[in-house]
mmCIF file of C-alpha atoms in Angstrom:
data_model
loop_
_atom_site.group_PDB
_atom_site.id
_atom_site.type_symbol
_atom_site.label_atom_id
_atom_site.label_comp_id
_atom_site.label_asym_id
_atom_site.label_seq_id
_atom_site.Cartn_x
_atom_site.Cartn_y
_atom_site.Cartn_z
ATOM 1 C CA MET W 1 54.643 91.415 85.765
ATOM 2 C CA LYS W 2 57.204 93.838 84.393
ATOM 3 C CA LYS W 3 56.873 96.108 87.469
ATOM 4 C CA ILE W 4 57.480 93.155 89.786
ATOM 5 C CA PHE W 5 60.587 92.175 87.834
ATOM 6 C CA LEU W 6 61.935 95.750 87.882
ATOM 7 C CA SER W 7 61.294 96.162 91.603
ATOM 8 C CA PHE W 8 62.906 92.793 92.321
ATOM 9 C CA SER W 9 65.927 93.738 90.187
ATOM 10 C CA ALA W 10 66.245 97.064 92.012
ATOM 11 C CA LEU W 11 66.062 95.274 95.367
ATOM 12 C CA VAL W 12 68.799 92.835 94.318
ATOM 13 C CA LEU W 13 71.046 95.715 93.173
ATOM 14 C CA VAL W 14 70.546 97.567 96.459
ATOM 15 C CA LEU W 15 71.390 94.409 98.418
ATOM 16 C CA LEU W 16 74.526 93.836 96.337
ATOM 17 C CA PHE W 17 75.824 97.342 97.022
ATOM 18 C CA ALA W 18 74.811 97.302 100.684
ATOM 19 C CA SER W 19 76.460 93.946 101.425
ATOM 20 C CA SER W 20 80.009 95.079 100.546
ATOM 21 C CA CYS W 21 82.197 96.451 103.340
ATOM 22 C CA THR W 22 85.734 96.373 104.749
ATOM 23 C CA MET W 23 86.563 95.340 108.318
ATOM 24 C CA HIS W 24 89.884 95.585 110.186
ATOM 25 C CA ASN W 25 90.892 93.520 113.212
ATOM 26 C CA ARG W 26 94.066 93.686 115.314
ATOM 27 C CA THR W 27 94.879 91.228 118.094
ATOM 28 C CA THR W 28 97.721 90.759 120.538
ATOM 29 C CA MET W 29 97.949 87.470 122.381
ATOM 30 C CA GLY W 30 97.990 87.684 126.162
ATOM 31 C CA VAL W 31 99.313 85.260 128.712
ATOM 32 C CA PRO W 32 97.284 84.069 131.709
ATOM 33 C CA MET W 33 98.589 85.093 135.116
ATOM 34 C CA GLU W 34 99.485 81.473 135.983
ATOM 35 C CA ALA W 35 102.211 81.275 133.338
ATOM 36 C CA ARG W 36 105.678 81.477 134.854
ATOM 37 C CA VAL W 37 108.949 81.550 132.983
ATOM 38 C CA ASN W 38 112.112 81.522 135.068
ATOM 39 C CA PHE W 39 114.366 83.134 132.478
ATOM 40 C CA SER W 40 116.279 86.343 132.867
ATOM 41 C CA SER W 41 117.304 88.524 129.963
ATOM 42 C CA ALA W 42 120.836 87.104 130.290
ATOM 43 C CA ASP W 43 119.455 83.639 129.403
ATOM 44 C CA LEU W 44 117.830 84.775 126.147
ATOM 45 C CA GLU W 45 119.226 85.882 122.837
ATOM 46 C CA TYR W 46 117.022 88.124 120.691
ATOM 47 C CA ILE W 47 117.172 86.905 117.107
ATOM 48 C CA GLY W 48 114.859 89.379 115.423
ATOM 49 C CA GLU W 49 111.303 90.143 114.409
ATOM 50 C CA VAL W 50 109.356 87.802 112.163
ATOM 51 C CA THR W 51 106.428 88.808 109.980
ATOM 52 C CA GLY W 52 104.089 86.712 107.864
ATOM 53 C CA THR W 53 101.349 87.811 105.468
ATOM 54 C CA SER W 54 98.715 85.834 103.599
ATOM 55 C CA THR W 55 95.677 86.543 101.470
ATOM 56 C CA GLN W 56 92.769 84.099 101.473
ATOM 57 C CA TYR W 57 89.514 84.231 99.513
ATOM 58 C CA TYR W 58 86.234 82.748 100.732
ATOM 59 C CA VAL W 59 83.162 81.998 98.631
ATOM 60 C CA VAL W 60 79.968 81.173 100.540
ATOM 61 C CA GLY W 61 82.099 80.659 103.667
ATOM 62 C CA LEU W 62 84.439 78.101 102.088
ATOM 63 C CA PRO W 63 88.123 78.865 101.417
ATOM 64 C CA TYR W 64 88.996 79.269 97.754
ATOM 65 C CA GLY W 65 92.553 79.294 96.402
ATOM 66 C CA GLY W 66 95.524 80.015 98.600
ATOM 67 C CA ARG W 67 97.980 77.464 99.925
ATOM 68 C CA ARG W 68 96.721 74.260 101.489
ATOM 69 C CA TYR W 69 98.330 71.979 104.045
ATOM 70 C CA TYR W 70 100.586 74.627 105.618
ATOM 71 C CA THR W 71 99.988 74.783 109.350
ATOM 72 C CA ALA W 72 101.895 76.351 112.201
ATOM 73 C CA SER W 73 101.478 76.525 115.948
ATOM 74 C CA THR W 74 103.074 78.540 118.714
ATOM 75 C CA GLY W 75 102.230 75.993 121.396
ATOM 76 C CA GLY W 76 99.522 78.088 123.027
ATOM 77 C CA LEU W 77 96.180 76.489 123.753
ATOM 78 C CA ALA W 78 94.011 79.584 123.419
ATOM 79 C CA LEU W 79 94.334 81.525 120.171
ATOM 80 C CA PRO W 80 92.833 85.017 120.047
ATOM 81 C CA VAL W 81 91.879 84.622 116.390
ATOM 82 C CA SER W 82 90.523 81.678 114.473
ATOM 83 C CA ALA W 83 93.130 79.225 113.195
ATOM 84 C CA ASP W 84 91.844 79.033 109.642
ATOM 85 C CA ARG W 85 93.838 78.631 106.422
ATOM 86 C CA GLY W 86 94.814 82.314 106.124
ATOM 87 C CA TYR W 87 96.049 82.488 109.727
ATOM 88 C CA ASN W 88 98.001 79.240 109.334
ATOM 89 C CA ASN W 89 99.671 80.439 106.118
ATOM 90 C CA ALA W 90 100.741 83.759 107.684
ATOM 91 C CA LEU W 91 102.043 82.073 110.852
ATOM 92 C CA TYR W 92 103.869 79.454 108.781
ATOM 93 C CA ASP W 93 105.620 82.208 106.799
ATOM 94 C CA ALA W 94 106.520 84.109 109.981
ATOM 95 C CA LEU W 95 107.991 81.097 111.787
ATOM 96 C CA GLY W 96 109.880 80.040 108.658
ATOM 97 C CA GLN W 97 111.903 83.263 108.672
ATOM 98 C CA LYS W 98 113.840 82.269 111.818
ATOM 99 C CA PRO W 99 113.922 78.447 111.949
ATOM 100 C CA ASP W 100 116.488 78.398 114.772
ATOM 101 C CA ALA W 101 114.220 80.322 117.185
ATOM 102 C CA ASP W 102 113.175 78.497 120.339
ATOM 103 C CA PHE W 103 110.045 80.582 120.912
ATOM 104 C CA VAL W 104 108.289 83.757 119.808
ATOM 105 C CA LEU W 105 106.752 86.530 121.948
ATOM 106 C CA PRO W 106 104.207 88.189 121.739
ATOM 107 C CA ILE W 107 102.165 87.448 118.661
ATOM 108 C CA SER W 108 100.156 90.293 117.210
ATOM 109 C CA SER W 109 97.900 89.928 114.229
ATOM 110 C CA GLU W 110 96.144 92.330 111.928
ATOM 111 C CA SER W 111 93.459 91.332 109.472
ATOM 112 C CA THR W 112 91.626 93.209 106.762
ATOM 113 C CA VAL W 113 88.357 91.748 105.525
ATOM 114 C CA ASN W 114 86.885 92.946 102.237
ATOM 115 C CA ARG W 115 83.354 91.614 102.025
ATOM 116 C CA SER W 116 81.406 91.306 98.821
ATOM 117 C CA PHE W 117 78.329 89.453 97.669
ATOM 118 C CA LEU W 118 78.648 85.738 98.594
ATOM 119 C CA GLY W 119 82.325 86.041 99.473
ATOM 120 C CA LYS W 120 85.159 87.867 101.147
ATOM 121 C CA LYS W 121 88.904 88.463 100.905
ATOM 122 C CA VAL W 122 90.929 88.265 104.130
ATOM 123 C CA THR W 123 94.460 89.657 104.340
ATOM 124 C CA MET W 124 96.242 88.556 107.529
ATOM 125 C CA THR W 125 99.543 89.935 108.881
ATOM 126 C CA ILE W 126 101.257 88.372 111.909
ATOM 127 C CA ARG W 127 104.203 89.863 113.832
ATOM 128 C CA ALA W 128 106.306 88.275 116.579
ATOM 129 C CA LYS W 129 109.651 88.643 118.350
ATOM 130 C CA ALA W 130 111.909 85.596 118.007
ATOM 131 C CA PHE W 131 114.153 84.447 120.864
ATOM 132 C CA LYS W 132 116.699 81.698 121.338
ATOM 133 C CA ILE W 133 117.815 80.244 124.674
ATOM 134 C CA LYS W 134 121.557 80.732 125.170
ATOM 135 C CA THR W 135 123.595 77.609 125.704
ATOM 136 C CA LYS W 136 126.562 77.793 128.029
#
């Protein structure tokens, strides 16, 4: 019985060490070929670059901690990354830096995932260029 317990304990320890890893993901949103914008550079005013960062913890796939009820959208229908709580918090922070911007282009995101036993930590960084339409 003692040998079974020791071998089971060794197996559990090996699985704990083998299940931890770090993953990185970087995404830049693309635009379909059908999208047409009839603006010239004379019609737009560059406001600046916006950046948002968030850290979200997950335990057994469920979000733990972090800010709740903060959502943001760029108006696009197809997002290249999942719109979970960490992504929403980072995008909310980025768009809040330039509240007078009319739109942002292009959105790039970078995520770092630190996996551990029964959980993970996701750090998301989002960058975008903010523009405003000039009024005459």
